[in-house]
Tab-separated table of C-alpha atoms in Angstrom:
chain	number	residue	atom	x	y	z
H	1493	MET	CA	0.000	0.000	0.000
H	1494	ARG	CA	2.701	2.501	1.013
H	1495	GLY	CA	4.775	1.525	-2.017
H	1496	LEU	CA	1.890	2.160	-4.362
H	1497	LEU	CA	1.093	5.499	-2.728
H	1498	ALA	CA	4.716	6.521	-3.039
H	1499	LEU	CA	4.674	5.570	-6.705
H	1500	LEU	CA	1.445	7.491	-7.155
H	1501	CYS	CA	2.918	10.612	-5.554
H	1502	MET	CA	6.023	10.371	-7.769
H	1503	ILE	CA	3.865	10.276	-10.874
H	1504	ILE	CA	1.687	13.149	-9.671
H	1505	VAL	CA	4.666	15.404	-9.087
H	1506	GLY	CA	6.053	15.001	-12.556
H	1507	THR	CA	7.237	11.543	-13.559
H	1508	ARG	CA	4.778	10.737	-16.368
H	1509	ALA	CA	6.631	8.025	-18.268
H	1510	ALA	CA	5.230	4.466	-18.315
H	1511	ILE	CA	1.967	5.409	-16.591
H	1512	GLN	CA	-0.049	2.371	-15.475
H	1513	GLU	CA	-3.701	2.008	-14.573
H	1514	TYR	CA	-4.702	2.039	-10.921
H	1515	ILE	CA	-7.892	1.750	-8.956
H	1516	ILE	CA	-8.188	4.741	-6.634
H	1517	TYR	CA	-10.239	4.040	-3.501
H	1518	PRO	CA	-11.453	7.347	-2.042
H	1519	LEU	CA	-12.023	8.006	1.623
H	1520	PRO	CA	-15.584	7.356	2.864
H	1521	ALA	CA	-16.258	11.106	2.992
H	1522	LEU	CA	-16.356	11.251	-0.809
H	1523	ASP	CA	-19.839	11.452	-2.293
H	1524	TRP	CA	-20.413	8.200	-4.157
H	1525	THR	CA	-24.075	8.875	-4.828
H	1526	SER	CA	-23.533	10.274	-8.312
H	1527	ILE	CA	-22.399	8.098	-11.190
H	1528	SER	CA	-19.945	10.791	-12.257
H	1529	ALA	CA	-18.149	10.466	-8.929
H	1530	VAL	CA	-18.011	6.704	-9.373
H	1531	HIS	CA	-16.593	6.930	-12.900
H	1532	SER	CA	-14.008	9.522	-11.915
H	1533	PHE	CA	-12.615	7.654	-8.922
H	1534	ILE	CA	-13.163	3.988	-9.632
H	1535	ILE	CA	-10.256	3.939	-12.079
H	1536	ARG	CA	-7.908	6.630	-13.398
H	1537	LEU	CA	-4.492	7.151	-14.810
H	1538	ALA	CA	-2.290	7.656	-11.785
H	1539	GLY	CA	-1.032	10.945	-13.210
H	1540	GLU	CA	-4.583	12.323	-12.992
H	1541	ALA	CA	-5.442	10.998	-9.557
H	1542	GLY	CA	-5.827	14.421	-8.019
H	1543	ASP	CA	-5.582	15.282	-4.330
H	1544	SER	CA	-3.861	12.378	-2.523
H	1545	SER	CA	-5.419	13.501	0.762
H	1546	LYS	CA	-8.716	12.060	-0.475
H	1547	ILE	CA	-7.264	8.638	-1.242
H	1548	LYS	CA	-7.901	5.661	1.011
H	1549	ASP	CA	-6.003	3.020	-0.968
H	1550	VAL	CA	-4.446	2.312	-4.373
H	1551	GLU	CA	-4.171	-0.933	-6.329
H	1552	LEU	CA	-2.937	-1.945	-9.729
H	1553	ASN	CA	-5.849	-2.757	-12.012
H	1554	ASP	CA	-5.312	-6.337	-13.170
H	1555	ILE	CA	-7.418	-9.079	-14.652
H	1556	ALA	CA	-8.563	-10.637	-11.396
H	1557	GLY	CA	-11.786	-12.425	-12.293
H	1558	ALA	CA	-12.754	-15.524	-14.225
H	1559	PHE	CA	-15.920	-16.974	-15.701
H	1560	LEU	CA	-17.205	-19.816	-13.545
H	1561	ASP	CA	-17.273	-22.649	-16.069
H	1562	SER	CA	-16.474	-26.332	-15.665
H	1563	PRO	CA	-14.602	-28.195	-18.418
H	1564	LEU	CA	-17.016	-31.084	-19.033
H	1565	ARG	CA	-19.730	-30.671	-21.664
H	1566	PRO	CA	-21.687	-33.941	-22.040
H	1567	ASP	CA	-24.537	-34.221	-24.507
H	1568	ASN	CA	-28.231	-34.450	-23.607
H	1569	THR	CA	-31.385	-35.122	-25.593
H	1570	LEU	CA	-34.018	-32.388	-25.689
H	1571	GLN	CA	-37.680	-33.325	-25.969
H	1572	ALA	CA	-41.037	-31.741	-25.174
H	1573	THR	CA	-44.536	-31.219	-26.514
H	1574	PRO	CA	-46.968	-28.403	-25.834
H	1575	ALA	CA	-49.067	-28.528	-22.661
H	1576	TYR	CA	-50.649	-26.118	-20.133
H	1577	GLU	CA	-48.652	-22.901	-19.474
H	1578	THR	CA	-45.565	-23.939	-21.382
H	1579	GLN	CA	-43.305	-22.902	-24.217
H	1580	SER	CA	-44.611	-24.326	-27.468
H	1581	THR	CA	-41.207	-25.448	-28.731
H	1582	PRO	CA	-38.923	-28.176	-27.281
H	1583	ALA	CA	-37.905	-27.533	-23.690
H	1584	ALA	CA	-34.327	-28.104	-22.575
H	1585	THR	CA	-34.058	-30.808	-19.931
H	1586	GLU	CA	-32.823	-28.358	-17.291
H	1587	LEU	CA	-35.975	-26.251	-17.774
H	1588	ARG	CA	-38.178	-29.299	-17.281
H	1589	MET	CA	-36.349	-29.919	-14.033
H	1590	ILE	CA	-37.318	-26.452	-12.783
H	1591	SER	CA	-41.033	-27.241	-13.117
H	1592	GLN	CA	-40.716	-30.828	-11.854
H	1593	PRO	CA	-43.417	-31.133	-9.144
H	1594	SER	CA	-42.180	-31.314	-5.567
H	1595	GLY	CA	-41.524	-34.821	-4.263
H	1596	GLU	CA	-41.526	-36.547	-7.660
H	1597	ALA	CA	-38.202	-38.305	-8.232
H	1598	ASN	CA	-38.578	-39.255	-11.886
H	1599	LEU	CA	-37.876	-36.287	-14.150
H	1600	ASN	CA	-38.748	-38.377	-17.192
H	1601	LYS	CA	-42.436	-38.185	-16.323
H	1602	TYR	CA	-42.472	-34.481	-17.161
H	1603	LYS	CA	-41.770	-33.501	-20.733
H	1604	ASN	CA	-42.689	-29.794	-20.612
H	1605	TYR	CA	-41.313	-26.651	-19.045
H	1606	VAL	CA	-44.331	-25.194	-17.290
H	1607	TYR	CA	-44.325	-21.758	-15.741
H	1608	PRO	CA	-46.847	-19.270	-14.323
H	1609	ALA	CA	-48.566	-17.191	-16.982
H	1610	ASN	CA	-46.795	-13.876	-17.590
H	1611	ALA	CA	-44.100	-14.762	-15.068
H	1612	GLY	CA	-41.517	-11.993	-15.037
H	1613	GLU	CA	-43.691	-9.339	-16.650
H	1614	GLY	CA	-42.764	-5.950	-15.223
H	1615	SER	CA	-39.534	-7.336	-13.752
H	1616	PHE	CA	-35.969	-6.625	-14.880
H	1617	ILE	CA	-33.133	-9.122	-15.094
H	1618	TYR	CA	-29.823	-7.262	-15.037
H	1619	HIS	CA	-27.206	-9.376	-16.784
H	1620	LEU	CA	-23.792	-8.171	-15.591
H	1621	GLU	CA	-21.242	-9.337	-18.110
H	1622	MET	CA	-19.847	-8.408	-21.541
H	1623	GLY	CA	-22.851	-7.991	-23.776
H	1624	ILE	CA	-24.690	-10.454	-26.013
H	1625	ASN	CA	-25.226	-11.244	-29.660
H	1626	PRO	CA	-28.534	-9.339	-30.018
H	1627	HIS	CA	-29.237	-10.959	-33.391
H	1628	HIS	CA	-29.530	-14.437	-31.909
H	1629	ASP	CA	-32.968	-16.044	-32.101
H	1630	GLU	CA	-32.967	-16.381	-28.310
H	1631	PHE	CA	-33.496	-12.625	-28.014
H	1632	ALA	CA	-35.716	-12.029	-31.037
H	1633	HIS	CA	-38.930	-10.012	-30.516
H	1634	ARG	CA	-38.018	-9.416	-26.866
H	1635	HIS	CA	-37.974	-6.103	-25.055
H	1636	GLY	CA	-34.496	-5.362	-23.756
H	1637	GLU	CA	-32.206	-2.565	-22.639
H	1638	TRP	CA	-28.493	-1.871	-22.918
H	1639	VAL	CA	-26.296	-0.173	-20.319
H	1640	PHE	CA	-22.568	0.474	-20.748
H	1641	THR	CA	-20.027	1.018	-17.997
H	1642	GLY	CA	-17.638	3.951	-18.159
H	1643	LEU	CA	-14.744	1.601	-18.838
H	1644	ALA	CA	-16.628	-0.028	-21.704
H	1645	ILE	CA	-17.194	3.400	-23.255
H	1646	ARG	CA	-13.566	4.399	-22.771
H	1647	ALA	CA	-12.418	1.127	-24.362
H	1648	GLY	CA	-14.687	1.637	-27.383
H	1649	GLN	CA	-16.916	-1.261	-26.266
H	1650	HIS	CA	-20.163	0.747	-26.146
H	1651	THR	CA	-21.587	-1.278	-29.028
H	1652	ARG	CA	-24.551	-3.631	-28.929
H	1653	ASP	CA	-22.644	-6.871	-29.251
H	1654	GLU	CA	-20.532	-9.217	-27.146
H	1655	ALA	CA	-16.983	-8.208	-26.255
H	1656	GLN	CA	-14.376	-10.404	-27.921
H	1657	TYR	CA	-12.844	-11.113	-24.502
H	1658	SER	CA	-15.955	-13.059	-23.500
H	1659	LYS	CA	-15.766	-15.663	-26.293
H	1660	GLY	CA	-19.493	-16.404	-26.213
H	1661	HIS	CA	-19.812	-16.913	-22.450
H	1662	SER	CA	-21.948	-13.803	-21.998
H	1663	THR	CA	-24.494	-14.620	-24.721
H	1664	CYS	CA	-24.789	-18.143	-23.328
H	1665	THR	CA	-25.494	-17.084	-19.731
H	1666	ALA	CA	-27.972	-14.399	-20.819
H	1667	SER	CA	-29.952	-16.984	-22.789
H	1668	LYS	CA	-30.316	-19.127	-19.648
H	1669	ALA	CA	-31.876	-16.226	-17.768
H	1670	SER	CA	-34.309	-14.924	-20.364
H	1671	GLY	CA	-33.899	-16.635	-23.731
H	1672	ASN	CA	-36.852	-17.620	-25.900
H	1673	LEU	CA	-35.952	-21.322	-25.924
H	1674	TYR	CA	-33.385	-21.873	-23.198
H	1675	GLY	CA	-34.253	-19.221	-20.608
H	1676	ALA	CA	-36.229	-19.540	-17.396
H	1677	ALA	CA	-38.005	-16.154	-17.670
H	1678	LYS	CA	-39.987	-15.688	-20.873
H	1679	HIS	CA	-41.560	-12.301	-20.084
H	1680	ALA	CA	-38.970	-10.402	-18.017
H	1681	THR	CA	-37.051	-7.475	-19.504
H	1682	LEU	CA	-33.392	-8.329	-20.000
H	1683	VAL	CA	-31.071	-5.431	-19.155
H	1684	VAL	CA	-27.690	-6.112	-20.744
H	1685	VAL	CA	-24.996	-4.338	-18.720
H	1686	LYS	CA	-21.706	-4.449	-20.598
H	1687	MET	CA	-18.186	-4.197	-19.205
H	1688	PRO	CA	-15.029	-4.668	-21.298
H	1689	ASP	CA	-13.152	-7.298	-19.258
H	1690	LEU	CA	-12.841	-8.961	-15.852
H	1691	SER	CA	-10.365	-6.570	-14.277
H	1692	ARG	CA	-10.846	-5.431	-10.682
H	1693	ALA	CA	-12.064	-2.036	-11.837
H	1694	SER	CA	-14.564	-3.492	-14.304
H	1695	MET	CA	-16.107	-5.816	-11.719
H	1696	LEU	CA	-16.419	-2.995	-9.211
H	1697	GLU	CA	-17.654	-0.406	-11.677
H	1698	ILE	CA	-20.366	-2.601	-13.197
H	1699	LEU	CA	-21.996	-2.963	-9.774
H	1700	HIS	CA	-21.976	0.802	-9.230
H	1701	THR	CA	-23.373	1.322	-12.728
H	1702	VAL	CA	-26.260	-1.041	-12.020
H	1703	LEU	CA	-26.949	0.561	-8.628
H	1704	TYR	CA	-27.193	3.980	-10.239
H	1705	HIS	CA	-29.357	2.680	-13.103
H	1706	ILE	CA	-31.829	1.027	-10.711
H	1707	GLN	CA	-32.050	4.144	-8.553
H	1708	ARG	CA	-32.462	6.494	-11.515
H	1709	ASN	CA	-35.208	4.356	-13.068
H	1710	ARG	CA	-36.982	3.726	-9.746
H	1711	ARG	CA	-36.780	-0.050	-9.997
H	1712	ARG	CA	-36.496	-0.763	-6.305
H	1713	GLY	CA	-37.868	-4.261	-5.720
H	1714	ARG	CA	-38.335	-4.919	-9.447
H	1715	ALA	CA	-34.827	-6.080	-10.351
H	1716	VAL	CA	-32.774	-9.244	-9.999
H	1717	LEU	CA	-29.074	-9.410	-10.903
H	1718	THR	CA	-27.333	-12.417	-12.434
H	1719	ILE	CA	-23.543	-12.710	-12.108
H	1720	SER	CA	-21.567	-15.601	-13.632
H	1721	TRP	CA	-18.047	-14.511	-12.738
H	1722	GLY	CA	-15.956	-14.213	-9.612
H	1723	SER	CA	-12.525	-13.266	-8.344
H	1724	ILE	CA	-9.635	-15.569	-9.130
H	1725	LYS	CA	-8.189	-14.875	-5.709
H	1726	SER	CA	-9.522	-16.991	-2.862
H	1727	TYR	CA	-10.801	-15.039	0.124
H	1728	ALA	CA	-11.120	-18.078	2.375
H	1729	ASP	CA	-11.014	-17.728	6.157
H	1730	GLY	CA	-7.759	-16.087	7.147
H	1731	ALA	CA	-7.161	-14.359	3.818
H	1732	GLU	CA	-6.526	-10.631	3.892
H	1733	VAL	CA	-9.594	-8.576	2.999
H	1734	ASP	CA	-8.079	-5.985	0.670
H	1735	ALA	CA	-9.488	-2.627	-0.412
H	1736	TRP	CA	-11.110	-4.089	-3.516
H	1737	ALA	CA	-12.978	-6.733	-1.507
H	1738	GLN	CA	-14.219	-4.065	0.916
H	1739	ALA	CA	-15.358	-1.834	-1.940
H	1740	MET	CA	-17.185	-4.744	-3.593
H	1741	ASN	CA	-18.887	-5.582	-0.308
H	1742	GLU	CA	-20.000	-1.973	0.190
H	1743	VAL	CA	-21.721	-1.677	-3.194
H	1744	ILE	CA	-23.373	-5.099	-2.818
H	1745	LEU	CA	-24.847	-3.911	0.492
H	1746	LYS	CA	-26.133	-0.738	-1.202
H	1747	LEU	CA	-27.892	-2.876	-3.803
H	1748	ASP	CA	-29.346	-4.897	-0.942
H	1749	VAL	CA	-30.803	-1.712	0.549
H	1750	GLU	CA	-32.534	-1.119	-2.803
H	1751	ASN	CA	-34.306	-4.473	-2.365
H	1752	VAL	CA	-32.354	-5.971	-5.266
H	1753	ILE	CA	-31.848	-9.743	-5.304
H	1754	ILE	CA	-28.373	-10.724	-6.494
H	1755	VAL	CA	-27.826	-14.224	-7.876
H	1756	CYS	CA	-24.171	-15.306	-8.165
H	1757	ALA	CA	-22.443	-18.425	-9.406
H	1758	ALA	CA	-20.985	-20.252	-6.394
H	1759	GLY	CA	-17.761	-21.239	-8.181
H	1760	ASN	CA	-16.187	-24.421	-9.550
H	1761	TYR	CA	-13.019	-24.763	-7.494
H	1762	ALA	CA	-14.029	-27.652	-5.184
H	1763	ASN	CA	-11.840	-30.050	-7.175
H	1764	GLN	CA	-9.039	-27.635	-8.007
H	1765	GLY	CA	-5.897	-29.434	-9.018
H	1766	GLY	CA	-7.686	-32.793	-8.974
H	1767	LYS	CA	-7.991	-32.750	-5.183
H	1768	PRO	CA	-11.647	-33.231	-4.122
H	1769	GLY	CA	-12.595	-30.822	-1.372
H	1770	PHE	CA	-9.479	-28.682	-1.818
H	1771	ARG	CA	-11.639	-25.538	-2.006
H	1772	ASN	CA	-14.949	-27.092	-1.105
H	1773	PHE	CA	-16.493	-23.900	0.290
H	1774	VAL	CA	-17.412	-20.714	-1.574
H	1775	ASP	CA	-14.374	-18.426	-1.365
H	1776	THR	CA	-14.571	-15.985	-4.284
H	1777	ILE	CA	-16.119	-12.536	-4.576
H	1778	PRO	CA	-18.975	-11.672	-4.871
H	1779	ALA	CA	-20.433	-15.093	-3.936
H	1780	LEU	CA	-18.556	-15.002	-0.627
H	1781	PHE	CA	-20.797	-12.169	0.569
H	1782	THR	CA	-23.515	-14.748	1.169
H	1783	TYR	CA	-21.982	-15.277	4.605
H	1784	SER	CA	-18.653	-13.476	4.957
H	1785	ILE	CA	-17.202	-9.976	5.535
H	1786	VAL	CA	-20.580	-8.176	5.893
H	1787	PRO	CA	-23.199	-10.682	4.635
H	1788	ALA	CA	-25.796	-9.446	2.136
H	1789	PRO	CA	-29.227	-10.867	3.064
H	1790	LEU	CA	-30.537	-10.915	-0.519
H	1791	LEU	CA	-27.488	-12.437	-2.217
H	1792	ILE	CA	-27.726	-16.068	-3.370
H	1793	ALA	CA	-24.696	-18.202	-4.325
H	1794	VAL	CA	-26.012	-20.933	-6.629
H	1795	GLY	CA	-24.405	-24.360	-6.830
H	1796	ASN	CA	-24.353	-26.694	-9.816
H	1797	CYS	CA	-26.141	-30.046	-9.937
H	1798	ASP	CA	-26.823	-32.749	-12.500
H	1799	LEU	CA	-30.251	-33.878	-13.705
H	1800	SER	CA	-30.748	-36.156	-10.703
H	1801	GLY	CA	-30.175	-33.238	-8.326
H	1802	ARG	CA	-26.742	-34.336	-7.140
H	1803	LYS	CA	-24.053	-31.710	-6.662
H	1804	TYR	CA	-21.535	-31.626	-9.479
H	1805	PHE	CA	-18.116	-32.591	-8.151
H	1806	ASP	CA	-16.424	-29.201	-8.580
H	1807	SER	CA	-19.304	-26.994	-7.411
H	1808	GLN	CA	-18.527	-25.115	-4.199
H	1809	ARG	CA	-20.719	-25.220	-1.092
H	1810	LEU	CA	-21.729	-22.621	1.446
H	1811	TYR	CA	-19.797	-22.614	4.704
H	1812	ARG	CA	-21.203	-23.973	7.978
H	1813	ASP	CA	-23.739	-26.197	6.196
H	1814	LEU	CA	-25.967	-23.268	5.243
H	1815	THR	CA	-28.834	-24.280	2.977
H	1816	GLN	CA	-27.732	-23.660	-0.598
H	1817	MET	CA	-29.790	-23.267	-3.745
H	1818	HIS	CA	-28.706	-25.470	-6.654
H	1819	ALA	CA	-29.715	-25.472	-10.302
H	1820	PRO	CA	-28.915	-27.784	-13.211
H	1821	GLY	CA	-25.657	-26.843	-14.872
H	1822	VAL	CA	-24.214	-30.043	-16.341
H	1823	GLY	CA	-24.436	-30.087	-20.117
H	1824	VAL	CA	-27.107	-27.402	-20.304
H	1825	ARG	CA	-28.208	-25.975	-23.650
H	1826	CYS	CA	-27.596	-22.277	-24.377
H	1827	ALA	CA	-27.261	-19.794	-27.229
H	1828	ASP	CA	-24.057	-19.867	-29.260
H	1829	ALA	CA	-22.844	-16.339	-29.955
H	1830	LEU	CA	-21.262	-17.142	-33.313
H	1831	TYR	CA	-24.480	-17.767	-35.231
H	1832	SER	CA	-28.001	-16.426	-34.918
H	1833	SER	CA	-29.730	-19.782	-34.433
H	1834	SER	CA	-27.081	-22.150	-33.077
H	1835	SER	CA	-26.615	-23.523	-29.562
H	1836	HIS	CA	-24.111	-25.526	-27.587
H	1837	LEU	CA	-23.794	-27.411	-24.297
H	1838	ALA	CA	-22.056	-25.904	-21.291
H	1839	THR	CA	-21.214	-26.941	-17.730
H	1840	GLY	CA	-20.578	-24.847	-14.628
H	1841	THR	CA	-22.174	-22.709	-11.952
H	1842	SER	CA	-22.037	-19.899	-14.544
H	1843	TYR	CA	-25.120	-21.441	-16.147
H	1844	SER	CA	-26.912	-22.456	-12.948
H	1845	ALA	CA	-27.076	-18.879	-11.614
H	1846	PRO	CA	-29.049	-17.274	-14.494
H	1847	LEU	CA	-31.666	-20.037	-14.332
H	1848	VAL	CA	-32.303	-19.129	-10.695
H	1849	ALA	CA	-32.410	-15.416	-11.523
H	1850	GLY	CA	-34.998	-16.110	-14.214
H	1851	VAL	CA	-37.250	-18.008	-11.825
H	1852	ILE	CA	-36.937	-15.334	-9.125
H	1853	ALA	CA	-37.930	-12.634	-11.640
H	1854	GLY	CA	-41.373	-14.234	-11.799
H	1855	PHE	CA	-41.840	-13.927	-8.033
H	1856	LEU	CA	-40.674	-10.342	-7.482
H	1857	PRO	CA	-44.245	-8.946	-7.081
H	1858	LEU	CA	-44.900	-11.514	-4.343
H	1859	LEU	CA	-41.535	-10.902	-2.679
H	1860	ASN	CA	-42.293	-7.183	-2.488
H	1861	THR	CA	-45.163	-7.931	-0.101
H	1862	MET	CA	-42.818	-9.624	2.389
H	1863	SER	CA	-40.504	-8.442	5.143
H	1864	LEU	CA	-36.771	-9.012	4.776
H	1865	SER	CA	-36.921	-12.168	6.882
H	1866	GLY	CA	-39.928	-13.315	4.872
H	1867	LYS	CA	-38.020	-12.806	1.609
H	1868	GLN	CA	-35.068	-14.788	2.935
H	1869	ALA	CA	-37.288	-17.647	4.061
H	1870	PHE	CA	-39.150	-17.744	0.755
H	1871	LEU	CA	-35.972	-17.708	-1.333
H	1872	ARG	CA	-34.276	-20.396	0.739
H	1873	ARG	CA	-37.185	-22.731	1.436
H	1874	GLN	CA	-40.070	-22.114	-0.958
H	1875	LEU	CA	-38.299	-21.906	-4.316
H	1876	SER	CA	-36.519	-25.251	-4.113
H	1877	TRP	CA	-37.032	-28.788	-2.929
H	1878	ARG	CA	-34.475	-31.421	-1.989
H	1879	ARG	CA	-34.189	-34.095	-4.630
H	1880	PRO	CA	-34.195	-37.710	-3.358
H	1881	ASN	CA	-31.300	-40.172	-3.152
H	1882	GLY	CA	-28.759	-37.697	-1.832
H	1883	GLY	CA	-29.850	-34.794	-3.982
H	1884	GLU	CA	-29.570	-31.074	-3.251
H	1885	CYS	CA	-32.174	-28.350	-2.834
H	1886	VAL	CA	-32.818	-27.574	-6.506
H	1887	ILE	CA	-34.601	-24.519	-7.910
H	1888	TRP	CA	-38.367	-24.949	-8.380
H	1889	ASN	CA	-40.945	-22.545	-9.795
H	1890	ARG	CA	-43.706	-24.001	-7.572
H	1891	ILE	CA	-45.585	-25.759	-10.375
H	1892	ASP	CA	-47.529	-28.785	-9.112
H	1893	GLU	CA	-48.976	-31.809	-10.917
H	1894	SER	CA	-52.331	-30.128	-11.469
H	1895	HIS	CA	-50.567	-27.811	-13.944
H	1896	ASN	CA	-47.850	-30.217	-15.026
H	1897	PRO	CA	-49.349	-33.717	-15.189
H	1898	PRO	CA	-46.960	-36.652	-15.617
H	1899	PHE	CA	-46.359	-38.071	-19.055
H	1900	LEU	CA	-45.374	-41.585	-17.998
H	1901	THR	CA	-48.026	-43.615	-16.172
H	1902	ALA	CA	-48.622	-47.285	-15.438
H	1903	ASN	CA	-50.451	-47.471	-18.759
H	1904	ASN	CA	-47.956	-45.414	-20.717
H	1905	THR	CA	-44.380	-46.387	-19.969
H	1906	GLY	CA	-42.769	-46.882	-23.363
H	1907	GLY	CA	-41.241	-44.795	-26.077
H	1908	PHE	CA	-39.697	-42.083	-23.916
H	1909	MET	CA	-35.931	-41.887	-23.552
H	1910	ASP	CA	-34.381	-41.655	-20.095
H	1911	LEU	CA	-32.974	-38.142	-20.281
H	1912	ALA	CA	-31.304	-38.276	-16.878
H	1913	GLU	CA	-29.365	-41.513	-17.195
H	1914	SER	CA	-26.181	-39.855	-18.492
H	1915	SER	CA	-25.867	-37.468	-15.542
H	1916	THR	CA	-26.649	-39.395	-12.375
H	1917	ASN	CA	-23.204	-39.587	-10.799
H	1918	SER	CA	-21.266	-36.516	-9.813
H	1919	SER	CA	-18.298	-37.646	-7.760
H	1920	ALA	CA	-14.813	-36.728	-8.889
H	1921	ALA	CA	-14.052	-40.370	-9.628
H	1922	ASP	CA	-16.770	-40.483	-12.275
H	1923	TRP	CA	-15.473	-37.616	-14.391
H	1924	PRO	CA	-12.253	-36.908	-16.307
H	1925	ASP	CA	-9.479	-35.555	-14.108
H	1926	THR	CA	-9.004	-32.070	-15.515
H	1927	THR	CA	-7.566	-28.770	-14.392
H	1928	LEU	CA	-10.339	-26.263	-13.821
H	1929	TYR	CA	-10.502	-22.761	-15.261
H	1930	GLN	CA	-8.202	-20.373	-13.463
H	1931	ALA	CA	-8.956	-17.481	-15.777
H	1932	LEU	CA	-10.250	-16.843	-19.241
H	1933	HIS	CA	-7.765	-17.802	-22.032
H	1934	GLY	CA	-5.601	-19.530	-19.438
H	1935	THR	CA	-4.380	-16.286	-17.873
H	1936	ASN	CA	-3.449	-16.213	-14.208
H	1937	GLU	CA	-3.905	-13.588	-11.559
H	1938	THR	CA	-1.078	-11.098	-11.345
H	1939	ALA	CA	-0.124	-8.278	-9.000
H	1940	VAL	CA	-2.824	-8.952	-6.446
H	1941	ALA	CA	-2.578	-6.452	-3.638
């Protein structure tokens, strides 16, 4: 810290060669209520940092986040036919699992994705990533909005497309939240919030940008955030809580005050380096704020499960056996950014989180009638049910058999493929021994303060 401040002072007083980018953390007295203040202080060239008496801390701005993917991408068969309140085109298996009636173990009995009529109407799903391919069929004829961070604008990334850095990850996760075929919320408004990369400054600034946008548009209680990235650095018990972590925690808590539900990917580091349980518990930011530093009551860290409801081997758990929401994320179908009508399979908590955000968007009007404790209880206990045979608490949109009758009966048991048979075991021994993502393109964290 002192070394960086000394370097900053040297640059301010006249040494302007080889200027690097820094994040400038102002003292609490600075007014952070305006977006202009956020943009001017969240990142600057050190030579323009201004009055050092207002500075709390300084850090190099490095790529410090990674998308929360897993390496395995098994295939699945997709089948469905029209029924009650359901999409009229084939439903991905993971969507059928969301509307699987409580207590019923056999997913194969339910061939449709059923959801409450107009679920998500009037609600906003803020997708915090790097844009989307807006020409993809998943987003056709849908009402949406675009928001650009200051860094995206400065980097020339204020265009309605997906940043090259993302390599399709962002379009894929957005389609799981609110896509026409593969998304959980068919009627919610998708707000695409675009940042240029996963640097410390970008991750911090995108949260401030969303906070300001929600306040300016008076969307208190009508927004849910979906985040499919996290810090590379582990902030496990005993790790130093640096200035960036504190700043991230502060803005998350401000979003919480605005009655905004934040859905984060829990992370895929439980089998890091081929050692099961090596990082079993959630330890990356922002998912860590579920229970650590200053916990955010309305933040949910979503784990990844297979189609039988069993936790995928590299998905991280919440500490102290806290009840954790899970969602299918093993070989799920999502939009491919390269072509307007193509799709691919993906695995990881990155794809579980937006499914949960999509379901929650349909319940925001009901949640707004509840107290904070009531919201927490509903989110943790009423929007999931524990799958049998060692399964986890998996997301559920509260559809029962009266609206989603079973397809297979004692008199009709043939001709329907078992769609869950390829994904029933999720221990490390059952899957290829691979090194998990440490960062996009294989980059590693550098110069962490």
